[in-house]
mmCIF file of C-alpha atoms in Angstrom:
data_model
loop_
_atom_site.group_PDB
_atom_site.id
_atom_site.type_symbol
_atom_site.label_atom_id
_atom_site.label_comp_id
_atom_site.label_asym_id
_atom_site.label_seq_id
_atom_site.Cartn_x
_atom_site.Cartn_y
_atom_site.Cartn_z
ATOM 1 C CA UNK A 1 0.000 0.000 0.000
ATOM 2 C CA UNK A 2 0.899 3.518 -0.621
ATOM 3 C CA UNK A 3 -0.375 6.516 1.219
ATOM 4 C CA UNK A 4 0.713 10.205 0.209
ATOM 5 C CA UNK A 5 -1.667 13.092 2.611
ATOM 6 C CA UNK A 6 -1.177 16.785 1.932
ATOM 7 C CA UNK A 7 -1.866 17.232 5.744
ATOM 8 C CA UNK A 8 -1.588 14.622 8.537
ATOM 9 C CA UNK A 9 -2.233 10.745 8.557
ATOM 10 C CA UNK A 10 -3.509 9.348 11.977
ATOM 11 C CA UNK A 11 -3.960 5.401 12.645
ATOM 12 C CA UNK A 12 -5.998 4.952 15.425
ATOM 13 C CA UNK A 13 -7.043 1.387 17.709
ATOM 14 C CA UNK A 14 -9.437 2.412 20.909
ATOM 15 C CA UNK A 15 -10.962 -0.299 23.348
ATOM 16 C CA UNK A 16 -12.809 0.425 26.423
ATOM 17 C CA UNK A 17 -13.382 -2.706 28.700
ATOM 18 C CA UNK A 18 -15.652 -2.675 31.261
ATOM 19 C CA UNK A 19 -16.317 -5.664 32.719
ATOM 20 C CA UNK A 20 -17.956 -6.458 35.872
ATOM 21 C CA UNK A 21 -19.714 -9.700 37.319
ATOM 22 C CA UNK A 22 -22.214 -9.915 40.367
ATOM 23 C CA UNK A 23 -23.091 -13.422 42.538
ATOM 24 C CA UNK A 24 -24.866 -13.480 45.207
ATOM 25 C CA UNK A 25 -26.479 -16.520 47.204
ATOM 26 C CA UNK A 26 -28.336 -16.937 50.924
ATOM 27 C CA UNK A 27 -29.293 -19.556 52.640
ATOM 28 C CA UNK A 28 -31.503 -20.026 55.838
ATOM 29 C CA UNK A 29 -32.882 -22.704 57.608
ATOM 30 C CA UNK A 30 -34.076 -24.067 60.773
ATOM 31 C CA UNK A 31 -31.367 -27.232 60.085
ATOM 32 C CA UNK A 32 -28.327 -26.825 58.357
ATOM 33 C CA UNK A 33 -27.654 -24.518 55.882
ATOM 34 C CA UNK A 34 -25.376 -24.097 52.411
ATOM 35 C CA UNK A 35 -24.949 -21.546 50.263
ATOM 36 C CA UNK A 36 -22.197 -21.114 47.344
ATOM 37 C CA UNK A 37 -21.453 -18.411 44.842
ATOM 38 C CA UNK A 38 -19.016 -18.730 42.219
ATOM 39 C CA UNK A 39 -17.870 -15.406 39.885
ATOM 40 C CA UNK A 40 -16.121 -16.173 37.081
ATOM 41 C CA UNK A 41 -14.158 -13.735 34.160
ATOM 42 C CA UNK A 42 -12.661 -14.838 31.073
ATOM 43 C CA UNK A 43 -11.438 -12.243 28.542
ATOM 44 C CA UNK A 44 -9.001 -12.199 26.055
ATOM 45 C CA UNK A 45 -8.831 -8.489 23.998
ATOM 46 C CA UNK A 46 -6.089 -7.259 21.096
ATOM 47 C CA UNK A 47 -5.873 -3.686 20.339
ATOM 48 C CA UNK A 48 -3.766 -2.931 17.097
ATOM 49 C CA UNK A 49 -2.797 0.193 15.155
ATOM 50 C CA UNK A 50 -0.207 -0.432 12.514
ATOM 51 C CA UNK A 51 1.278 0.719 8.796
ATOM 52 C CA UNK A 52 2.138 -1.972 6.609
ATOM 53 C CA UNK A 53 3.053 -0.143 3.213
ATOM 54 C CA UNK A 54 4.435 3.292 2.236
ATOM 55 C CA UNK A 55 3.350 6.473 3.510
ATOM 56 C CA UNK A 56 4.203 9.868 3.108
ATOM 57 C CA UNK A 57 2.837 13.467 4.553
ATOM 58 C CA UNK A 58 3.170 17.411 4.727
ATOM 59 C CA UNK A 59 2.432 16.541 8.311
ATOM 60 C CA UNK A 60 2.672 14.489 11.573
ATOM 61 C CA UNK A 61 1.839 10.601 10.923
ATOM 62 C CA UNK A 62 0.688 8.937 14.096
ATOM 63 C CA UNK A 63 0.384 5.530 14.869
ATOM 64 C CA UNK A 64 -1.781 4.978 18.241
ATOM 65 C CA UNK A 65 -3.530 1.941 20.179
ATOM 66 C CA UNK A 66 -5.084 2.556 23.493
ATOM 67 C CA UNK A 67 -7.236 -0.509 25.601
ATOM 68 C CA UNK A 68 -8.730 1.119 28.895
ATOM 69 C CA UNK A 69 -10.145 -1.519 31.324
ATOM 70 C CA UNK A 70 -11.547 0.289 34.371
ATOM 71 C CA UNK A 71 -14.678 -0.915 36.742
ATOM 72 C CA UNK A 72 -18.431 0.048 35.766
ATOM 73 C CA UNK A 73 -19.748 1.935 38.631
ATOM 74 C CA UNK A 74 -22.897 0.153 40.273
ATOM 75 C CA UNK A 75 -26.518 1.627 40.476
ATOM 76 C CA UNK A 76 -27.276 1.283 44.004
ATOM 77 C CA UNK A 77 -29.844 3.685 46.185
ATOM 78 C CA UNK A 78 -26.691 5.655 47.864
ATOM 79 C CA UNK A 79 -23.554 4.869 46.478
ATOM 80 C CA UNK A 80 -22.568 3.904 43.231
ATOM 81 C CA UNK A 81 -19.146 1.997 44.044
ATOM 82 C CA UNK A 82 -16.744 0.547 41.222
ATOM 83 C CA UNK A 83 -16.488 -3.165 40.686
ATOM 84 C CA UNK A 84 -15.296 -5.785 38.606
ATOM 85 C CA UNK A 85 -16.441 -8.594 40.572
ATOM 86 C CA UNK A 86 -18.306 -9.399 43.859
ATOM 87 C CA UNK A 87 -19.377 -12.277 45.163
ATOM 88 C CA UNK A 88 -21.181 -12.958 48.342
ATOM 89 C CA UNK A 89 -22.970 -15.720 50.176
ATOM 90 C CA UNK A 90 -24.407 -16.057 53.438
ATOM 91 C CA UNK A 91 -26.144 -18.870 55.326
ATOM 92 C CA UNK A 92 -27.670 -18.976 58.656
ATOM 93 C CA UNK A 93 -29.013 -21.810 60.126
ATOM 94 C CA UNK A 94 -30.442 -23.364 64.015
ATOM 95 C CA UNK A 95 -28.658 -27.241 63.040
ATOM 96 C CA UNK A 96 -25.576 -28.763 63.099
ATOM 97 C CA UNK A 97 -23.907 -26.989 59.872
ATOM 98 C CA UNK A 98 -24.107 -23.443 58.300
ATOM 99 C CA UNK A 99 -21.480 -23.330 55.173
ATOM 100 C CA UNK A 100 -21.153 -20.120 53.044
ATOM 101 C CA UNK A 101 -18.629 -19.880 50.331
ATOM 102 C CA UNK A 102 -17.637 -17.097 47.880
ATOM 103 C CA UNK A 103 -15.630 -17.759 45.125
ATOM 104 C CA UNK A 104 -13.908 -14.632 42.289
ATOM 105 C CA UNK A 105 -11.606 -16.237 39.423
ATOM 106 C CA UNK A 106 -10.545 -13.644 36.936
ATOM 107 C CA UNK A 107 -8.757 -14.991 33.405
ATOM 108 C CA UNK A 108 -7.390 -11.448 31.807
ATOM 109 C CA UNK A 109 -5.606 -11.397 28.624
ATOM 110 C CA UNK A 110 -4.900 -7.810 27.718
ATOM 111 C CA UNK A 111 -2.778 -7.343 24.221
ATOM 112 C CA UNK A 112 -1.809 -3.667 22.822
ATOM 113 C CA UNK A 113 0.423 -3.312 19.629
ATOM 114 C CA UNK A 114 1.178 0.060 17.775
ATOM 115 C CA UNK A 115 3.680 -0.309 15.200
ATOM 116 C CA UNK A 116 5.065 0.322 11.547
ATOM 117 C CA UNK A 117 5.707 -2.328 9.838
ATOM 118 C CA UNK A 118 8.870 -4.004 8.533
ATOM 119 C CA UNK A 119 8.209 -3.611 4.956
ATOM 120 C CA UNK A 120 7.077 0.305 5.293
ATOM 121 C CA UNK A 121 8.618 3.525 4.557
ATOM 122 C CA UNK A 122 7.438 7.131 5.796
ATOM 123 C CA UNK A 123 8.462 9.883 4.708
ATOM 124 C CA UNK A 124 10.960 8.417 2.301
ATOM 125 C CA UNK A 125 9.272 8.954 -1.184
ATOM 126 C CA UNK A 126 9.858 12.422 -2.122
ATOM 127 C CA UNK A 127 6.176 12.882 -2.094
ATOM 128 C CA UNK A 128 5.779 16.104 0.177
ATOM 129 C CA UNK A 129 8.466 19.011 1.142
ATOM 130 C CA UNK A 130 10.922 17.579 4.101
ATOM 131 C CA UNK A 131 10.072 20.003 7.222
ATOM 132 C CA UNK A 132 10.090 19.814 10.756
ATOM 133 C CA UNK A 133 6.082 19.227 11.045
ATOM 134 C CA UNK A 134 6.634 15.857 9.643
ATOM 135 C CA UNK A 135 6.624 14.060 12.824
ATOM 136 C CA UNK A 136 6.153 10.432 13.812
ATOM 137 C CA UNK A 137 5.109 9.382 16.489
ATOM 138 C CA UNK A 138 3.858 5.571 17.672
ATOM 139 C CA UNK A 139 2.554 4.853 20.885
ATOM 140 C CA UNK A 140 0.958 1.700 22.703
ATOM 141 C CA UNK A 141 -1.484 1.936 26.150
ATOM 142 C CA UNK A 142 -2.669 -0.451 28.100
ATOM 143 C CA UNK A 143 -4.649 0.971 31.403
ATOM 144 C CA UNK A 144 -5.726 -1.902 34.035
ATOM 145 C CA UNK A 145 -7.875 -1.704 37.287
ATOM 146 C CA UNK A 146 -9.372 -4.214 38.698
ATOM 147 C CA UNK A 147 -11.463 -3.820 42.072
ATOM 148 C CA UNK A 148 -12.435 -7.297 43.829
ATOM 149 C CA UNK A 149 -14.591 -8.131 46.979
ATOM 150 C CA UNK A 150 -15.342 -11.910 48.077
ATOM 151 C CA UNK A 151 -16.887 -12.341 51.158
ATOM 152 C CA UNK A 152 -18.700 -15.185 52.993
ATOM 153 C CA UNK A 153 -20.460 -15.544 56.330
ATOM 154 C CA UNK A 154 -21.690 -18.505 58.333
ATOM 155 C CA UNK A 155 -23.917 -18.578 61.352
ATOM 156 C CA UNK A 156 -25.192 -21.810 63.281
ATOM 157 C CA UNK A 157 -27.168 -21.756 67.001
ATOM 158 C CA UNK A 158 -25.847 -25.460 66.499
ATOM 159 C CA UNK A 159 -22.500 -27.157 65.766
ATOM 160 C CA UNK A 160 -20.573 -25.804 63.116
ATOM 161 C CA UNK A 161 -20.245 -22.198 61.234
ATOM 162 C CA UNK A 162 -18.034 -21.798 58.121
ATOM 163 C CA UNK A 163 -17.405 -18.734 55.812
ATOM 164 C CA UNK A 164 -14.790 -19.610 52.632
ATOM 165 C CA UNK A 165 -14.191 -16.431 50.268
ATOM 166 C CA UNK A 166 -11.219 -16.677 47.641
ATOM 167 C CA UNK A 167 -10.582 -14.541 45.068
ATOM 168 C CA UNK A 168 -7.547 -15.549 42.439
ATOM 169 C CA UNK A 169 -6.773 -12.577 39.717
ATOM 170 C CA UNK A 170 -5.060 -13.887 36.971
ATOM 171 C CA UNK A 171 -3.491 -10.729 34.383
ATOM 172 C CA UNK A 172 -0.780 -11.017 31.527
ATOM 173 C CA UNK A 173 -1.067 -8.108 29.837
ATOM 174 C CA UNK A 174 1.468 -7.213 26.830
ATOM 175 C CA UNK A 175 1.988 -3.648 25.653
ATOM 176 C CA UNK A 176 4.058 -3.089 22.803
ATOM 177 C CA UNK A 177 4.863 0.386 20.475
ATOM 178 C CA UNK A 178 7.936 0.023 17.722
ATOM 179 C CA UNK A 179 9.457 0.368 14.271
ATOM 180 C CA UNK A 180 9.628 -2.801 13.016
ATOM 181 C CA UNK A 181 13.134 -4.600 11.600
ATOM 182 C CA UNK A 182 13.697 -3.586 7.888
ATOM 183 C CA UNK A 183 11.790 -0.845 7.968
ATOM 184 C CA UNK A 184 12.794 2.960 6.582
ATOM 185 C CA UNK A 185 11.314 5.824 8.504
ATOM 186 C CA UNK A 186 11.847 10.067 8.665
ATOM 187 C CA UNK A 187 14.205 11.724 7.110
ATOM 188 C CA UNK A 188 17.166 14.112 8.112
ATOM 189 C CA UNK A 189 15.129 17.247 7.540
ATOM 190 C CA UNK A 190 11.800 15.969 8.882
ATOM 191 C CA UNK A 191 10.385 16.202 12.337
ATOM 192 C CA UNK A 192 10.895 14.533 15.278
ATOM 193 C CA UNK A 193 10.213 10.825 16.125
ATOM 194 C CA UNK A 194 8.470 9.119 19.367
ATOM 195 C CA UNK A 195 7.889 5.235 20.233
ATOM 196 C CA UNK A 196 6.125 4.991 23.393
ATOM 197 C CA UNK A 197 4.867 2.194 25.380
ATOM 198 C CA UNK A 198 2.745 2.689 28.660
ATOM 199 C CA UNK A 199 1.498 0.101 30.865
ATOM 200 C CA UNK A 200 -0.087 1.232 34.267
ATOM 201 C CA UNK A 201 -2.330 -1.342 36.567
ATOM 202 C CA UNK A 202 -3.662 -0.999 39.733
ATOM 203 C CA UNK A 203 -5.727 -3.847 41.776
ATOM 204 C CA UNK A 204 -7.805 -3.541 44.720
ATOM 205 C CA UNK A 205 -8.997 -7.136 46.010
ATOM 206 C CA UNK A 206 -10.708 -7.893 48.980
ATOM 207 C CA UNK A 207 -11.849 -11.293 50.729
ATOM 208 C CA UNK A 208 -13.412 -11.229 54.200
ATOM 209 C CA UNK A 209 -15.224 -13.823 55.866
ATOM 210 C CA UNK A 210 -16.710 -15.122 59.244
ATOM 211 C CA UNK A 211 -17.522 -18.632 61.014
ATOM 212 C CA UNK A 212 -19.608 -18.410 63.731
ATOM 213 C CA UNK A 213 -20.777 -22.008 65.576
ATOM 214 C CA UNK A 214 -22.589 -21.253 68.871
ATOM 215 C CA UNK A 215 -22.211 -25.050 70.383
ATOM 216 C CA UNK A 216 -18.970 -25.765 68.746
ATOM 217 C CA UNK A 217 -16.592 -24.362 65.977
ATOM 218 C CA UNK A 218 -16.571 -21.394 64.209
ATOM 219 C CA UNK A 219 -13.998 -21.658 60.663
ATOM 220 C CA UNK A 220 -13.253 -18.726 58.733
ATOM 221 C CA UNK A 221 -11.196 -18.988 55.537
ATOM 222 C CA UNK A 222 -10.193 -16.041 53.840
ATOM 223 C CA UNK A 223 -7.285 -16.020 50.448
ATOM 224 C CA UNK A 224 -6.599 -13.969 47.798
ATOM 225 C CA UNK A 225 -4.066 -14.412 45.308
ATOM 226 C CA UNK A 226 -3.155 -12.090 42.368
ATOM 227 C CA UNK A 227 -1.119 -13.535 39.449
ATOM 228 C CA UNK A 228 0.155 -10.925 37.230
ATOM 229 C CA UNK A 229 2.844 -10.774 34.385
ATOM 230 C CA UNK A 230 3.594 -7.749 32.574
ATOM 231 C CA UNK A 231 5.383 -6.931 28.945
ATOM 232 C CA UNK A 232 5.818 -3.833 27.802
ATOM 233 C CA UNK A 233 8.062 -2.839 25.025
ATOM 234 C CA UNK A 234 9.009 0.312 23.343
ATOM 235 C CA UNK A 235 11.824 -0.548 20.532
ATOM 236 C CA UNK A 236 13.551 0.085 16.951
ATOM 237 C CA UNK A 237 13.909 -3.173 15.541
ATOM 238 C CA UNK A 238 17.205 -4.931 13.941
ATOM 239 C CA UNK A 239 17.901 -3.483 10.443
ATOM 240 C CA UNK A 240 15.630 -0.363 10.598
ATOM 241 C CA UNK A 241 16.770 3.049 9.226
ATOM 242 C CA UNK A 242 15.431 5.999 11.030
ATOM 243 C CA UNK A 243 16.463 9.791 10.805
ATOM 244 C CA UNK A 244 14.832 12.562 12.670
ATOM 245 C CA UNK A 245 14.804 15.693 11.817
ATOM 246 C CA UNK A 246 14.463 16.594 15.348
ATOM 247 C CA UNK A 247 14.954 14.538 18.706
ATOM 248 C CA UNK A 248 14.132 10.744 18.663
ATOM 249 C CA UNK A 249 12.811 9.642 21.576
ATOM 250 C CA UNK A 250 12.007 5.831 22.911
ATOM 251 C CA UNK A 251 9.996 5.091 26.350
ATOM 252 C CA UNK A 252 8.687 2.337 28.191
ATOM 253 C CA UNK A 253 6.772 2.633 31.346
ATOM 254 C CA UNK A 254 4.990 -0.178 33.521
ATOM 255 C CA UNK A 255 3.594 1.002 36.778
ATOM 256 C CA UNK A 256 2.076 -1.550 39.367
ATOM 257 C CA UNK A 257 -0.075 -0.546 42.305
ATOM 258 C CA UNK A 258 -2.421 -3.090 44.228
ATOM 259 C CA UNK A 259 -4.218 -3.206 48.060
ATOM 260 C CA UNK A 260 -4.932 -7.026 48.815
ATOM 261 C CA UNK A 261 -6.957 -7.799 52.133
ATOM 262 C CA UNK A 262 -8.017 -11.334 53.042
ATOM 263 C CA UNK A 263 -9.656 -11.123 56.580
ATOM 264 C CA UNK A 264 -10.869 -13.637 58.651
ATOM 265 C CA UNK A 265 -13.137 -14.281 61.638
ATOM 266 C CA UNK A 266 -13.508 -17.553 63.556
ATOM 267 C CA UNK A 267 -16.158 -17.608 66.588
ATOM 268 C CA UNK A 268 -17.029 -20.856 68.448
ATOM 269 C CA UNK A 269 -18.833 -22.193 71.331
ATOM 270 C CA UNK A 270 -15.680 -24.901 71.869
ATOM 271 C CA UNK A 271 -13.176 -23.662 69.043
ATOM 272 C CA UNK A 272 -12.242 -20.511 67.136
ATOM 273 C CA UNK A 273 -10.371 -20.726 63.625
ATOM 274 C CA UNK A 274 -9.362 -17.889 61.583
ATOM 275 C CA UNK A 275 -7.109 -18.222 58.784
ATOM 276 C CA UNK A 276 -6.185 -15.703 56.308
ATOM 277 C CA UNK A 277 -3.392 -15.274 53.091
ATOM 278 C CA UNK A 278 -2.818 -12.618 50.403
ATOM 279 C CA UNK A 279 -0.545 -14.036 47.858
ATOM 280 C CA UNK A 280 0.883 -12.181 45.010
ATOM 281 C CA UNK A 281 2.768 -13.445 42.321
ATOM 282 C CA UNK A 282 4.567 -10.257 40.125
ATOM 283 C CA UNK A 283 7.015 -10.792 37.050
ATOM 284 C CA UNK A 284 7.347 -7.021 34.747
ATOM 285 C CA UNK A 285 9.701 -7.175 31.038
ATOM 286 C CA UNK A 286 9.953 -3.559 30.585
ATOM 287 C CA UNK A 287 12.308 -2.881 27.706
ATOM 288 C CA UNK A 288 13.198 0.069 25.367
ATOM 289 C CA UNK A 289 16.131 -0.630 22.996
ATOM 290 C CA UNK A 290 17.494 0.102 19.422
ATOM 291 C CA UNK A 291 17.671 -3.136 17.893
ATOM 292 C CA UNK A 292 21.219 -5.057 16.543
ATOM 293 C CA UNK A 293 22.577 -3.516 13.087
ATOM 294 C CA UNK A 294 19.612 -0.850 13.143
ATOM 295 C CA UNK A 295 20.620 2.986 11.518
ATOM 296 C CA UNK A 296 19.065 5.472 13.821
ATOM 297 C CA UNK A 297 20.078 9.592 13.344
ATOM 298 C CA UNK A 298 18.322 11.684 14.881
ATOM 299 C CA UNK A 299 19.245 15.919 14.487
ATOM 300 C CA UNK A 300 18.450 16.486 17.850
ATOM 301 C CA UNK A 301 18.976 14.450 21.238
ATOM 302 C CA UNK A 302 18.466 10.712 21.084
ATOM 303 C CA UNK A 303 16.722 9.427 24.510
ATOM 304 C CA UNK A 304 16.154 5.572 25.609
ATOM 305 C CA UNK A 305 14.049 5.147 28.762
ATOM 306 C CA UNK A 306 12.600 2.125 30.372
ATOM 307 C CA UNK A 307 11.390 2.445 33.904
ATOM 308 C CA UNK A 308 8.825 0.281 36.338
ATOM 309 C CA UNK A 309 8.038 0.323 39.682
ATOM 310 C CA UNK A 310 5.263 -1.157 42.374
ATOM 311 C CA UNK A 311 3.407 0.377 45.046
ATOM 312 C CA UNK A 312 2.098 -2.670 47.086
ATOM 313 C CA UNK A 313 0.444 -3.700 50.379
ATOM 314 C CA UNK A 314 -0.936 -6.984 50.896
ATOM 315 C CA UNK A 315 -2.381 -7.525 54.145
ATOM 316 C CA UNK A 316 -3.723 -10.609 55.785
ATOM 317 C CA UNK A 317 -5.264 -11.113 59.410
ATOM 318 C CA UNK A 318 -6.896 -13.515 60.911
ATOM 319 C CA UNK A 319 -9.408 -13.701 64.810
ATOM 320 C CA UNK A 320 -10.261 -16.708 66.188
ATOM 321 C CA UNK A 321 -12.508 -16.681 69.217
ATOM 322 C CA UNK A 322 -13.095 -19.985 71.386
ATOM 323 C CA UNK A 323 -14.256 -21.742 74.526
ATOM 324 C CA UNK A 324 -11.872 -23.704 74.646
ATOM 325 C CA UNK A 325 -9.319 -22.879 71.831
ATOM 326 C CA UNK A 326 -8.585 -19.937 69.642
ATOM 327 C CA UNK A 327 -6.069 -20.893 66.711
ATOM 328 C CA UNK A 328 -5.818 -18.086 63.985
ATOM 329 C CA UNK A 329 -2.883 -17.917 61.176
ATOM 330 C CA UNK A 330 -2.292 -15.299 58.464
ATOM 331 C CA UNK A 331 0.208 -15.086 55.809
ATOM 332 C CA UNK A 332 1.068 -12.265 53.451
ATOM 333 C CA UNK A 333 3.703 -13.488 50.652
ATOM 334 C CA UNK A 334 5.207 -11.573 47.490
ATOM 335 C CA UNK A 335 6.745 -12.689 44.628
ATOM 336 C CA UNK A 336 8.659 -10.349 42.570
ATOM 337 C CA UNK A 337 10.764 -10.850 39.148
ATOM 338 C CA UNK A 338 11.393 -7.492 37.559
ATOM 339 C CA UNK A 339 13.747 -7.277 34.621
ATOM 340 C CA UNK A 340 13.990 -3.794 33.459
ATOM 341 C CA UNK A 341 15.980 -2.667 30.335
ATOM 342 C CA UNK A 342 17.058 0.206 28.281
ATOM 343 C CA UNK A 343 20.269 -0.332 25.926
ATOM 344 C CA UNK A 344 21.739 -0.037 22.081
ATOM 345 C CA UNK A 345 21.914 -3.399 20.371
ATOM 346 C CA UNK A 346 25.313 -4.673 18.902
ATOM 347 C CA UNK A 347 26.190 -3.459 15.612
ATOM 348 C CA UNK A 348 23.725 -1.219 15.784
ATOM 349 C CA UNK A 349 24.568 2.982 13.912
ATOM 350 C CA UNK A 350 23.625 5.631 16.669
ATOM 351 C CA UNK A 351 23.939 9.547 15.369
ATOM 352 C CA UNK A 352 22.852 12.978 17.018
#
């Protein structure tokens, strides 16, 4: 393909994701008593903006894909709070057993690509006078939240209370804005050039529950567990040429920010149990780079930047109240692999 524009050429990818899932279940009964809910959240989305073929214009060319996945606020009589999921149950009951259980799994694929492709050359043809207003820019973002509540209660007169809530967030999310290998792009009297990559998330999950068992035990099981793994690329593949006219710049950014609460409340007649974990697992590839044997020139200043950081509590607690015993355990584990990169590939021809 072959594009020539006597002004500017914009290529533009835009998702908004808002998904949000509601469970509830109660249960009450003058014997024993069960209630479950389970909340469940597949999604897989791609968000691309790319040139494949020739273009040329008198003005800026831009290349943009944006996916923004935030909560959908909730219609209720006073508040309108932001979710993605909730689940709840609750089950009260005057026999031996009153079991409530609330359940949150979350499957989040989240894929943003902005590029020019390998076989493409802007600004290259001759088609349009060479000035600075013929800019390029190409730029990938990927915006997560995710807000989370589980909770579960159980209530017996008789033996035995129990409240389960889990909620496990599973997010790879890949964010990626370049130039590809092979391809030709600016020229020395031209504008300047931008690849830019952004990736922020931030998480908020919650899972609280309570046993209570008047004649005997009261269990209370609370976990939450956030698997996330980030990618997010801003680059000038191996073998491209690219001159700017003014400053070239390449940036990748990956910011992580998450609350997790599980909480836990164990009440019973003989024995109290109240157990409680927050578990996150957190592995981040942020890389900007000018690919091996690529020609980059660039008239003004040349600037590689790849940053990431994480802003994260994770708290767990558990009470356990008993006649006889009280045995309550919490644990609140993180697992971090960051690998964060910004470098010039081998062989490759850097000029300002």
């Amino acid at each position: 393909s072959e594009l020539n524009a006597s002004g500017k050429v914009d290529v533009e990818a835009k998702a908004t994701l808002g998904p949000q899932t509601l469970a509830a279940a109660g249960a009450f009964s003058k014997g024993n008593a069960l209630s479950a809910t389970v909340d469940v959240t597949v999604l897989h989305a791609h968000t691309n903006a790319f040139i494949e073929g020739d273009a040329d214009a008198a003005g800026a060319i831009t290349v943009n894909a944006e996916s923004h996945m935030t909560p959908t606020p909730i219609a209720l009589p006073l508040v309108q709070p932001s979710l993605t999921s909730v689940a709840v149950a609750g089950s009260a009951s005057k026999g031996d057993l009153a079991l409530a259980g609330s359940f949150i799994i979350s499957d989040l694929h989240v894929d943003v690509d902005a590029h020019i492709g390998g076989s493409s050359k802007i600004n290259r043809n001759s088609l349009q006078s060479t000035s600075s207003a013929q800019t390029v820019s190409v730029t990938a973002t990927n915006e997560t939240s995710i807000v989370t509540v589980a909770g579960a209660l159980g209530v017996t007169t008789g033996s035995t209370g129990l409240g389960i809530g889990l909620d496990v967030e599973i997010l790879h999310k890949t964010t990626k804005a370049y130039i590809a290998g092979g391809a030709q792009v600016g020229n020395d009297a031209g504008g300047a050039i931008t690849v830019m990559a952004t990736s922020p998330e931030t998480m908020l999950s919650v899972a609280g529950t309570a046993g209570v068992g008047l004649d005997d035990a009261g269990i209370a099981a609370s976990i939450s567990i956030a698997d996330i793994h980030i990618d997010t690329e801003a680059y000038i593949g191996s073998g491209a040429d690219v001159h700017a006219g003014g400053d070239l710049t390449l940036e990748a950014t990956s910011t992580f920010q998450t609350t997790m609460i599980a909480g836990s409340v164990g009440v019973g007649g003989d024995a109290g149990i109240g157990v409680a974990n927050a578990t996150l697992v957190h592995t981040a590839t942020v890389l900007a780079y000018i690919g091996a044997s690529a020609t980059v020139q660039a008239a003004g200043d040349i600037e590689i930047t790849a940053s990431e950081s994480e802003d994260i509590i994770s708290i767990a607690a558990g009470i356990a109240i008993g006649g006889d015993a009280g045995i309550a355990g919490s644990a609140a584990v993180n697992v971090l692999s960051e690998n964060t990169k910004a470098y010039v590939g081998p062989g490759a021809d850097v000029t300002t």
